Coordinates of N, CA and C in Angstrom, one line a residue:
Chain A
X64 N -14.4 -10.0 10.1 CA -14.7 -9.1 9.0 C -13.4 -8.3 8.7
X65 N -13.3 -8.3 7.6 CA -11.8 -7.2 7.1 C -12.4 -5.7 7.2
X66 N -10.7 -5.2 7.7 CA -11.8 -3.7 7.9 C -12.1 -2.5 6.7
X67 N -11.2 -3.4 5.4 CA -11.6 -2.6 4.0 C -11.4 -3.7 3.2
X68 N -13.4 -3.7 2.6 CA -13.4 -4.4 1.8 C -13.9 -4.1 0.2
X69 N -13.3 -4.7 -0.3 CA -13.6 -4.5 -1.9 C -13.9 -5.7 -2.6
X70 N -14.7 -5.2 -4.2 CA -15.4 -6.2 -4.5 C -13.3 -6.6 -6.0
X71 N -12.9 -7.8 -5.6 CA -11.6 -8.2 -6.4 C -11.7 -8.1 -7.6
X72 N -12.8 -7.7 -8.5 CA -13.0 -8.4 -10.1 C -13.1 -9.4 -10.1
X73 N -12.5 -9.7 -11.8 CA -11.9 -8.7 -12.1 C -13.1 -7.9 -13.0
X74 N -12.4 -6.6 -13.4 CA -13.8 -5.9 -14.0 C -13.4 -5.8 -15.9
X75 N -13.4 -6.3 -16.7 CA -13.1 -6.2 -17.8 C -14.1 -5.2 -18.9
X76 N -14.0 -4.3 -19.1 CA -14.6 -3.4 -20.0 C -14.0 -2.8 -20.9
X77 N -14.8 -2.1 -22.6 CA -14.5 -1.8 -23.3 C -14.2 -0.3 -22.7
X78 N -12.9 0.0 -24.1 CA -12.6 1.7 -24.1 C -13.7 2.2 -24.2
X79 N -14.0 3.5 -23.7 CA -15.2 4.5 -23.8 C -15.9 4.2 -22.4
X80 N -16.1 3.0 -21.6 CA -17.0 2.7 -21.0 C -16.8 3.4 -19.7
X81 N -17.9 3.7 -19.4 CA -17.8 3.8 -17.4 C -17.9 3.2 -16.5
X82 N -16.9 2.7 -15.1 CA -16.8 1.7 -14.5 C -17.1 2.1 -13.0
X83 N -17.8 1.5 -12.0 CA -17.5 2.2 -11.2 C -17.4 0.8 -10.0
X84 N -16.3 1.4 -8.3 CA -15.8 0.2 -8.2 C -16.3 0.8 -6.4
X85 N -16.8 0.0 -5.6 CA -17.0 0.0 -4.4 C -16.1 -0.3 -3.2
X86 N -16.2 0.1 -2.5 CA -15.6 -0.1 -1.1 C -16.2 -0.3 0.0
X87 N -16.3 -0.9 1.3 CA -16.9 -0.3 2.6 C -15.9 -1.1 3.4
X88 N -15.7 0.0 4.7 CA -14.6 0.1 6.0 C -15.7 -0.1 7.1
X89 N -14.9 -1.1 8.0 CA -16.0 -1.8 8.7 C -15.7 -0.5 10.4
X90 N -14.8 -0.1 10.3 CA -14.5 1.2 11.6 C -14.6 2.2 11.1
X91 N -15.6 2.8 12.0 CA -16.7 4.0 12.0 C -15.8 5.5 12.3
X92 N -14.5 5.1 13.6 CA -13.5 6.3 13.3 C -12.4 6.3 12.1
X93 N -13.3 5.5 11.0 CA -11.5 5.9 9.9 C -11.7 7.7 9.5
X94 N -11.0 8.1 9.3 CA -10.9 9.5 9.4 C -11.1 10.1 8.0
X95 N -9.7 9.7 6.9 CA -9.3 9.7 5.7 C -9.1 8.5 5.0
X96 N -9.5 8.7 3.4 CA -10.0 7.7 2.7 C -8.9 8.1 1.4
X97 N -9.0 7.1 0.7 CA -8.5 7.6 -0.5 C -8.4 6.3 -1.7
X98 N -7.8 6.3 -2.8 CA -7.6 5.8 -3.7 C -6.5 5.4 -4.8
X99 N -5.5 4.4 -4.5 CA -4.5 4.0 -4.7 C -4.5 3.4 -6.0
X100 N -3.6 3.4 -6.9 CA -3.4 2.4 -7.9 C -2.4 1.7 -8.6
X101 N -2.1 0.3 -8.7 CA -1.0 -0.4 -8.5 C -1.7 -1.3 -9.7
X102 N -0.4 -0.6 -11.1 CA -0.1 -1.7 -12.2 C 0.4 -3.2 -11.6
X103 N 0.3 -3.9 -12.7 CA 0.7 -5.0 -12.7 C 2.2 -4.5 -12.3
X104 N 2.5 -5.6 -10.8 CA 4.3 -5.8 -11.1 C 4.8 -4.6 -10.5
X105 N 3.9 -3.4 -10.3 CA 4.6 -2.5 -9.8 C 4.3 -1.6 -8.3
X106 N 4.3 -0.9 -7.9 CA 4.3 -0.3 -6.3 C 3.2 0.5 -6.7
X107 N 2.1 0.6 -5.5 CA 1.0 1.3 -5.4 C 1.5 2.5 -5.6
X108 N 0.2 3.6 -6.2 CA 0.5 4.7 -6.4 C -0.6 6.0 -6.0
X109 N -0.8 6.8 -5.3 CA -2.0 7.3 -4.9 C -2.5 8.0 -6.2
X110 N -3.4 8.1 -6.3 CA -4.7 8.1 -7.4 C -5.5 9.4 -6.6
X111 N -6.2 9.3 -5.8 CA -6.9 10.6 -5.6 C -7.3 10.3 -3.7
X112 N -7.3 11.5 -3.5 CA -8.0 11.6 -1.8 C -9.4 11.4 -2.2
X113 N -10.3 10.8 -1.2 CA -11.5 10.9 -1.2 C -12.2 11.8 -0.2
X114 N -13.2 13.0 -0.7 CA -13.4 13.9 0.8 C -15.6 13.9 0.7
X115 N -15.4 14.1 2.0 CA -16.6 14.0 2.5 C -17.7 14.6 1.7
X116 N -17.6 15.8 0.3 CA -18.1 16.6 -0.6 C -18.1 15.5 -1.9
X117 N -17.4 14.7 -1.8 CA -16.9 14.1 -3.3 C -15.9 14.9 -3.9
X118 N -14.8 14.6 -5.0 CA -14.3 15.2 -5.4 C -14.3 14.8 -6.6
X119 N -13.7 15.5 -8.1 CA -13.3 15.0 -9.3 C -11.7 15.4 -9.7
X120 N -11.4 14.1 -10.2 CA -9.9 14.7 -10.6 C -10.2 14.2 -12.5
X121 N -11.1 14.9 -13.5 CA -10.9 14.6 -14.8 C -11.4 13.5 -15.0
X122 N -11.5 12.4 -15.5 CA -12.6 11.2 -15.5 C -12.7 10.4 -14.5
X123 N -11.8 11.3 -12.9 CA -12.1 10.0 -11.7 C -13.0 11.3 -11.2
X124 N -14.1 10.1 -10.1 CA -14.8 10.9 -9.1 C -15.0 9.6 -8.1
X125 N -14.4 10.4 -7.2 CA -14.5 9.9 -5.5 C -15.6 10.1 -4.8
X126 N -16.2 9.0 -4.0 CA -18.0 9.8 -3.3 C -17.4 8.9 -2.2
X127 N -17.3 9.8 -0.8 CA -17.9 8.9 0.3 C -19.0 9.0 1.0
X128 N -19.1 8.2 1.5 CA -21.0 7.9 2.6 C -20.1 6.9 4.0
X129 N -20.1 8.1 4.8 CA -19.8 8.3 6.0 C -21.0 7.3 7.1
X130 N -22.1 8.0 6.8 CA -23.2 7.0 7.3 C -22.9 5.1 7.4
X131 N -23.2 4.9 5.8 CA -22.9 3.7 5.0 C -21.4 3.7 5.4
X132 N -20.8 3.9 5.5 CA -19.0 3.5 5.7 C -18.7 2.8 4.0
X133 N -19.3 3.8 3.3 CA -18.8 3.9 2.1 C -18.2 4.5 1.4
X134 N -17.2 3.8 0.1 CA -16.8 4.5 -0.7 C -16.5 4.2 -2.1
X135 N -16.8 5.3 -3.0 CA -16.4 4.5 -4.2 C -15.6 5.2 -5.2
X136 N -15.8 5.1 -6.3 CA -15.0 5.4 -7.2 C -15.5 4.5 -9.1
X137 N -15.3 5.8 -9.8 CA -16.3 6.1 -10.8 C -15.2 6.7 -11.8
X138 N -14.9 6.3 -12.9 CA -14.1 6.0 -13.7 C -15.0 6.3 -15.2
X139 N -14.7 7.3 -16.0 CA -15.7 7.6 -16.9 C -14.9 7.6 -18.2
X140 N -15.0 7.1 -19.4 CA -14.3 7.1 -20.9 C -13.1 6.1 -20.4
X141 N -13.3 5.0 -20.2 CA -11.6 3.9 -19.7 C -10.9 4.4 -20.7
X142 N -10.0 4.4 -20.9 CA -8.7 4.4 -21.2 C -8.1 3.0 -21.2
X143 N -7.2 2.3 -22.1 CA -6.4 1.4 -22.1 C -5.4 0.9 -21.2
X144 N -4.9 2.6 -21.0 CA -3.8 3.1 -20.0 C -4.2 2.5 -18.5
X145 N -5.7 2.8 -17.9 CA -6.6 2.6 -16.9 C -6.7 1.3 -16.4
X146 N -5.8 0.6 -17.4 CA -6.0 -0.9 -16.7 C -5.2 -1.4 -15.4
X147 N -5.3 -1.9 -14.3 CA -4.5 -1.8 -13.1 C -5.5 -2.2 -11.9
X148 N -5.1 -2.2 -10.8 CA -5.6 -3.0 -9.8 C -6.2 -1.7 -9.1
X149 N -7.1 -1.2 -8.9 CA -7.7 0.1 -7.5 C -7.9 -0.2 -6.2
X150 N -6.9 -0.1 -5.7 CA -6.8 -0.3 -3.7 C -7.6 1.1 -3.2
X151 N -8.6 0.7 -2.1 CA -9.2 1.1 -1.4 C -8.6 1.8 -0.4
X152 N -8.1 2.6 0.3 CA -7.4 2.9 1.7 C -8.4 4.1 2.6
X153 N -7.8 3.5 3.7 CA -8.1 3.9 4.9 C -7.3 4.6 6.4
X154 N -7.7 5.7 6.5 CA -6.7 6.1 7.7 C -7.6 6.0 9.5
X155 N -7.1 5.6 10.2 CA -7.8 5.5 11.3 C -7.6 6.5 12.0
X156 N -8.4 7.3 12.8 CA -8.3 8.6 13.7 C -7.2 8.0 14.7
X157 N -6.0 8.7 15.2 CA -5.0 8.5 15.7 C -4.3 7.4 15.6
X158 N -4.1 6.5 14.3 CA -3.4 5.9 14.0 C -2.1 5.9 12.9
X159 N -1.4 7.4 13.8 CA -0.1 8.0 13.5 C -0.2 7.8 11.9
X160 N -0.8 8.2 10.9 CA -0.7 8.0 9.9 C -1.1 6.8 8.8
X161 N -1.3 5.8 9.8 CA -1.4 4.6 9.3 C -2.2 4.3 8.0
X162 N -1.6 3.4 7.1 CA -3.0 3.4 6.6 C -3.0 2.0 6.0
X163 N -4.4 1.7 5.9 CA -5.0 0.0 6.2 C -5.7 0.0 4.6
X164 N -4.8 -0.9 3.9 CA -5.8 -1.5 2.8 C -6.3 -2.5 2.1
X165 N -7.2 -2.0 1.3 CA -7.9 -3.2 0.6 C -7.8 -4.1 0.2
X166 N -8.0 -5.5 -0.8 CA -7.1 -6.0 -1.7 C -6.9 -5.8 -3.1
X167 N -7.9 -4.8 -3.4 CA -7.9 -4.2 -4.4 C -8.9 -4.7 -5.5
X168 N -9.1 -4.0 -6.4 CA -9.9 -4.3 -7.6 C -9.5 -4.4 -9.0
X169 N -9.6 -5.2 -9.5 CA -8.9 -5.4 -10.9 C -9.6 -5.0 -11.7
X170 N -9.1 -4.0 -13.1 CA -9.7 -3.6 -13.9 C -8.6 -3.7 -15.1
X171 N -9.7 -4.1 -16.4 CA -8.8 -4.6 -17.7 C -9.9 -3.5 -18.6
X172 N -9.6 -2.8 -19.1 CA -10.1 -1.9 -20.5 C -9.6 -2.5 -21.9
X173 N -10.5 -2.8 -22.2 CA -10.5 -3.9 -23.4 C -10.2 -3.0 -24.7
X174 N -9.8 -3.2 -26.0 CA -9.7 -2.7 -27.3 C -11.0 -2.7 -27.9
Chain B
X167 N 13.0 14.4 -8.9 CA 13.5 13.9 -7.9 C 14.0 12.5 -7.2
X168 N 14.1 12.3 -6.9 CA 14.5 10.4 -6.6 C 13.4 9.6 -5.8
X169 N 12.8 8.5 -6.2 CA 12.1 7.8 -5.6 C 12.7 6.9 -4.1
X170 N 11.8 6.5 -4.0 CA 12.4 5.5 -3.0 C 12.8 4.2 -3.3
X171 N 14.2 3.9 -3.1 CA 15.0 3.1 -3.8 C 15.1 1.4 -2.3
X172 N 15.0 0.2 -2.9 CA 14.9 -0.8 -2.7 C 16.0 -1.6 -3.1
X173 N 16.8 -2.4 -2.2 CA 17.7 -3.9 -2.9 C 17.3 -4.7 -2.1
X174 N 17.5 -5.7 -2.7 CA 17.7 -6.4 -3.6 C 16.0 -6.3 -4.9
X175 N 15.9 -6.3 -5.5 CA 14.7 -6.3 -6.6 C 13.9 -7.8 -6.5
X176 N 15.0 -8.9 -6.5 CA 14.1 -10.0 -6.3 C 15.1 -11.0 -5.5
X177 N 14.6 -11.9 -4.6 CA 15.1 -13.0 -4.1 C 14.4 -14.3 -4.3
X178 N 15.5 -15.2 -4.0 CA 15.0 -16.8 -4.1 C 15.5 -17.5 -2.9
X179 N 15.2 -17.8 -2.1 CA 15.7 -18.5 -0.7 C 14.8 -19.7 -0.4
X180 N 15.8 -20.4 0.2 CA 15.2 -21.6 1.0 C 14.4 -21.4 2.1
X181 N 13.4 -22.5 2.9 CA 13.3 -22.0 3.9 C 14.2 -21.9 5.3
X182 N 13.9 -21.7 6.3 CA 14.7 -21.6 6.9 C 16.3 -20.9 7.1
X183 N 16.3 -20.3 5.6 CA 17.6 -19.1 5.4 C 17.4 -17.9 5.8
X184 N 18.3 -16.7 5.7 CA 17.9 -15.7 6.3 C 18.1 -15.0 5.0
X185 N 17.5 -13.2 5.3 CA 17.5 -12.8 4.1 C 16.9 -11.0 4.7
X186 N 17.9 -10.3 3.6 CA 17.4 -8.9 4.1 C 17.6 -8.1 2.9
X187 N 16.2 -7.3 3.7 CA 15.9 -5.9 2.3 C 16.5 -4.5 3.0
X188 N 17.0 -4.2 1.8 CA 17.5 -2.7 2.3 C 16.4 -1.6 1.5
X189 N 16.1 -0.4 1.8 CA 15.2 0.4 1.5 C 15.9 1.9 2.3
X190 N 16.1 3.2 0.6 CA 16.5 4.5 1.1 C 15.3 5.3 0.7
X191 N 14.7 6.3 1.6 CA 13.5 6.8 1.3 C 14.1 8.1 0.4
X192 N 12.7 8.7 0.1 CA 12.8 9.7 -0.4 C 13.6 11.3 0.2
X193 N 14.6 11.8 0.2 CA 15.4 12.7 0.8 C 14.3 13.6 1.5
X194 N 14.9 13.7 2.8 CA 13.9 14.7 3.7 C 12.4 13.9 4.4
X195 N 12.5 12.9 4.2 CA 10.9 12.2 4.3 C 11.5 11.5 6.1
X196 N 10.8 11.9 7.2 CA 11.4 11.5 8.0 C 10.3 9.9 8.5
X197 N 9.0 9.5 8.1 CA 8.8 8.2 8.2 C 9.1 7.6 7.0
X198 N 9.3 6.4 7.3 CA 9.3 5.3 6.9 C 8.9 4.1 7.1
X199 N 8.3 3.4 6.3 CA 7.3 2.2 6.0 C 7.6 1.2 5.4
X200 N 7.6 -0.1 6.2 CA 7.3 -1.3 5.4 C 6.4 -2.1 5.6
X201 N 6.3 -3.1 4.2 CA 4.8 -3.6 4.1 C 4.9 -5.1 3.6
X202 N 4.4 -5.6 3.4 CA 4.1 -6.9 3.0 C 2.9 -6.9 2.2
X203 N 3.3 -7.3 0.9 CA 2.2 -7.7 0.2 C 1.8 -9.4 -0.7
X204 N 1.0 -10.0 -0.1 CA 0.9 -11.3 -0.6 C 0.3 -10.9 -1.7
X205 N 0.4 -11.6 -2.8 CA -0.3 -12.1 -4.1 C -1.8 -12.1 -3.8
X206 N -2.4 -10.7 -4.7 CA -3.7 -11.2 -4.2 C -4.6 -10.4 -3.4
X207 N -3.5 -9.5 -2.4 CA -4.1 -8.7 -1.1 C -3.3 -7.6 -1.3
X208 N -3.8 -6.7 -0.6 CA -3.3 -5.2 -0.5 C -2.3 -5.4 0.2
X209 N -1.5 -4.0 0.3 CA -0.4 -4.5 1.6 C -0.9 -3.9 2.7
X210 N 0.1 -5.2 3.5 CA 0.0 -4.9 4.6 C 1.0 -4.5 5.7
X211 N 0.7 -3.1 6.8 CA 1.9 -2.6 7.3 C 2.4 -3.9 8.7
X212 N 4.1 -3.6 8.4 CA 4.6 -4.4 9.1 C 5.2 -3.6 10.8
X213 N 5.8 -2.2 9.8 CA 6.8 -1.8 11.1 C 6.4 -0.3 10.0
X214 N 6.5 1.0 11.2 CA 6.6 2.4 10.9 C 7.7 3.0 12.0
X215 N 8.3 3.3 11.4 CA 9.5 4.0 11.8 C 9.4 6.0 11.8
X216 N 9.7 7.2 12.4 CA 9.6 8.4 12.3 C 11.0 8.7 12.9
X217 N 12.1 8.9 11.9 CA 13.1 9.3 11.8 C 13.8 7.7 12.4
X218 N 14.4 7.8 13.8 CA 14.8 6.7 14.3 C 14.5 6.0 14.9
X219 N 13.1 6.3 15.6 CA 12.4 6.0 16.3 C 11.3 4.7 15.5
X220 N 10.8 4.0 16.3 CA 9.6 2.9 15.7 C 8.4 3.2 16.2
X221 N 7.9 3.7 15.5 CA 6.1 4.5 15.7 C 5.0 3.2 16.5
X222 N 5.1 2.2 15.6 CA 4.6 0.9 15.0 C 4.9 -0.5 15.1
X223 N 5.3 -1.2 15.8 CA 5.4 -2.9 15.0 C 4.5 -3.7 15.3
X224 N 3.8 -3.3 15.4 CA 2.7 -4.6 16.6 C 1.8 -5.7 15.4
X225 N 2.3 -5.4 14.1 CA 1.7 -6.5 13.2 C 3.4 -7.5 12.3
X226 N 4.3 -6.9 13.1 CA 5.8 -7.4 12.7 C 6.0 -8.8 13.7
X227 N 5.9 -9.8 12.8 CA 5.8 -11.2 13.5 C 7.4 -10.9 14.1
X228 N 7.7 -10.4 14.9 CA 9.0 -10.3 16.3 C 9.7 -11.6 16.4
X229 N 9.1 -13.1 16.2 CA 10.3 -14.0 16.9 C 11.0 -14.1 15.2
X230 N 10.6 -13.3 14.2 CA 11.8 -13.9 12.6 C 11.9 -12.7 12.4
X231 N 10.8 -11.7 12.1 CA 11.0 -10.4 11.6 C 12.0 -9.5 12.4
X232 N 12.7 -8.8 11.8 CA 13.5 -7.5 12.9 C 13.6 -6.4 12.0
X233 N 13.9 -5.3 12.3 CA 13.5 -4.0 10.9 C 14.8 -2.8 12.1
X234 N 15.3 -1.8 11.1 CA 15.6 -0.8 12.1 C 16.3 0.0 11.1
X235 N 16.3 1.5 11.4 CA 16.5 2.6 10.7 C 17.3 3.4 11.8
X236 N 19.0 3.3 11.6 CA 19.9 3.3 12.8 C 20.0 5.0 12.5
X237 N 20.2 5.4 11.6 CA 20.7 6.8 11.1 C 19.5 7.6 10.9
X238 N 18.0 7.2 10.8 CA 16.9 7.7 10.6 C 16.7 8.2 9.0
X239 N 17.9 7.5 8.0 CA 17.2 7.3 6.7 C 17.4 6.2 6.4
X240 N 18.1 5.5 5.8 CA 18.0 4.0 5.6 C 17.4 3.1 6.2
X241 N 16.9 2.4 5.8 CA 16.3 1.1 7.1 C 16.2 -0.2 6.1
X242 N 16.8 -1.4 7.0 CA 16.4 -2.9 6.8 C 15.8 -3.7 7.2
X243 N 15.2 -4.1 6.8 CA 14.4 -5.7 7.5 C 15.1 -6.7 7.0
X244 N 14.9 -7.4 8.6 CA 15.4 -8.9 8.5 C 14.4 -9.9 8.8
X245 N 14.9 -10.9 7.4 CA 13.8 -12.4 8.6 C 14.5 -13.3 8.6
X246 N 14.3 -13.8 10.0 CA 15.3 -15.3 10.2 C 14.8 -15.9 11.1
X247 N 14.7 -17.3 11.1 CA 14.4 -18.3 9.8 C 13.0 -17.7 8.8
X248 N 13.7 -17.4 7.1 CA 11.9 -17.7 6.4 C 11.1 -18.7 6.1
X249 N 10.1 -18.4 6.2 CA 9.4 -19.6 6.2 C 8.4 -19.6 5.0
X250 N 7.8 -20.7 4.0 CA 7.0 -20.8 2.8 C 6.3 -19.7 2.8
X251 N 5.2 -19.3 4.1 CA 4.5 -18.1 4.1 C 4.9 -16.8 3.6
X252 N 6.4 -16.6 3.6 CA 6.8 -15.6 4.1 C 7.1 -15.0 2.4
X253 N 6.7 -15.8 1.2 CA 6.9 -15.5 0.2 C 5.4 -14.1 0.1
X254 N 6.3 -13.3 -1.1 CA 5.5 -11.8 -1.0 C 6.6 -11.1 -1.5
X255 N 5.8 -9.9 -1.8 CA 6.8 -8.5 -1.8 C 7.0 -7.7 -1.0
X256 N 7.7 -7.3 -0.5 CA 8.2 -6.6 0.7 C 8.1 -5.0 0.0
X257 N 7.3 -4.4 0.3 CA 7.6 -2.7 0.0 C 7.7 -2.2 0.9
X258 N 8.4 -0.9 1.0 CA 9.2 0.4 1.9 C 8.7 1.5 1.2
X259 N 7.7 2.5 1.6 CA 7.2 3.6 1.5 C 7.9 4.4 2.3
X260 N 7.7 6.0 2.3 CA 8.2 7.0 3.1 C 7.3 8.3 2.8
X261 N 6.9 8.9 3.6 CA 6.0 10.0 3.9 C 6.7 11.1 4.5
X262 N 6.4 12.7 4.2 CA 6.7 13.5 5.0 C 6.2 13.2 6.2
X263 N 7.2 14.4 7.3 CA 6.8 14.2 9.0 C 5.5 13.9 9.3
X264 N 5.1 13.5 10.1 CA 4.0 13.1 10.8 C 3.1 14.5 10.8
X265 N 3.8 15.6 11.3 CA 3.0 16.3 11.8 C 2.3 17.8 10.5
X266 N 2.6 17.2 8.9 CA 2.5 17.8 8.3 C 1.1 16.7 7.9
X267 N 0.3 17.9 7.0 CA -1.1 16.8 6.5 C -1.3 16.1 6.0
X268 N -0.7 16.0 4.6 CA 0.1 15.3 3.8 C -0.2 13.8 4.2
X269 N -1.0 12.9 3.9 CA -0.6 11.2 4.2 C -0.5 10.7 2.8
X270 N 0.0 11.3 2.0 CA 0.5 10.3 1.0 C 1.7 9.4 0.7
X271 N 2.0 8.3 0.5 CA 3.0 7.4 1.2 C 3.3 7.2 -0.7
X272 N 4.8 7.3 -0.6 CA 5.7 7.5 -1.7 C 6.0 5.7 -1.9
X273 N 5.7 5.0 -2.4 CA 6.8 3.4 -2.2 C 7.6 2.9 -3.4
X274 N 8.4 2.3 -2.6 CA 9.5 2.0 -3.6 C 9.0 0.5 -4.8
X275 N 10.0 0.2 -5.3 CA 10.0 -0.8 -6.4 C 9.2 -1.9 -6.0
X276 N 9.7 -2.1 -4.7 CA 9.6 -3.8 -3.8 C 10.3 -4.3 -4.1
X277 N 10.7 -5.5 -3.1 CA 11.7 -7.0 -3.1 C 10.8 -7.8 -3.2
X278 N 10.6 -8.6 -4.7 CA 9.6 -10.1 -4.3 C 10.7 -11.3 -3.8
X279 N 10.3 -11.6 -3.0 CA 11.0 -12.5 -1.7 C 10.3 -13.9 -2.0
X280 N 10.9 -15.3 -2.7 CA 10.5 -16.7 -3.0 C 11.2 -17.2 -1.8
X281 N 10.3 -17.9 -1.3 CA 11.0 -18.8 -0.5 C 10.4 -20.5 -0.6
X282 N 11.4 -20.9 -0.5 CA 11.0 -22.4 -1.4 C 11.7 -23.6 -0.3

């Protein structure tokens, strides 16, 4: 079993739409979560922390379920701009920073 | 400010040649990260480095791979002999110290590495 898995796409939706994209980490001590995002062609880029409250950063919102060893992420009004791959990450309790991810989710925001 | 800067940008090699990435982190950032990313999959860490020291290698295939950050900013990886597998992008991230909260990992361009 991979220890963060995501569902790959790809997810193709119209502008305006709301998308939202899942995760679950199969180890129960991952500590810190978050949400990366890597255009085509180019270097991952962090996107938002995910915290045990949920958080919003403007049309993203982060939810984890700690129970479930879930997490997701919820994307509201796409944007064109929005189109890109969303990597899942994971930090493990004392693994010096490490961090273990996904393969990511593809998302295309249509015209 | 300056990102974290990568050479070569792209390679083409045979197998069995050797071949190395150079990676300068972001000024003051005392880890450093490299990764491997196949087509397809997230990346994945190879070797972590905290200034000159190696935090990490235990997913760095050792009899091709070799990596080392002599001055504790610069660092290279080497593979010799590459092999078909070993085609991918190679990224190099860098993070403030360890002991600040901060885990957000800065990464460079990448080297896509063909080996044929």
């Amino acid at each position: 079993r991979k220890e963060v898995e995501q569902d790959p796409g790809p997810f193709n939706v119209p502008e305006g739409a709301t998308v939202a994209f899942n995760c679950t980490y199969s180890n129960s001590a991952s500590q810190s979560f978050f949400w990366y995002r890597q255009d085509c062609r180019k270097e991952p880029k962090l996107l938002m922390s995910v915290y045990s409250s949920g958080n919003e950063d403007g049309r993203f919102t982060a939810q984890l379920n700690r129970a479930s060893q879930y997490i997701s992420l919820l994307i509201r009004d796409s944007k064109l701009s929005d189109s890109a791959t969303y990597l899942c990450v994971v930090n493990l309790v004392g693994s010096a920073r490490q961090l273990t991810f996904g393969s990511g989710t593809q998302l295309t925001v249509l015209p | 400010e300056a990102g974290v800067a990568q050479s070569p940008r792209y390679k083409i090699i045979e197998k069995r040649q050797s071949v190395a990435f150079w990676c300068n982190p972001i000024s003051g950032h005392a880890t450093l990260y490299w990764y491997q990313q196949i087509l397809g999959q997230g990346p994945k860490l190879l070797i972590q480095f905290q200034n000159n020291g190696v935090v990490d290698d235990s997913q760095l295939p050792k009899d091709r791979f070799s990596a080392e950050r002599l001055k504790g900013v610069d660092s290279t990886l080497k593979i010799q002999p590459a092999k078909l597998e070993d085609s991918a992008v190679y990224l190099c991230a860098s993070s403030l110290d360890l002991d600040r909260s901060s885990y957000e990992q800065y990464f460079g361009p990448g080297t896509r590495l063909t080996v044929t």
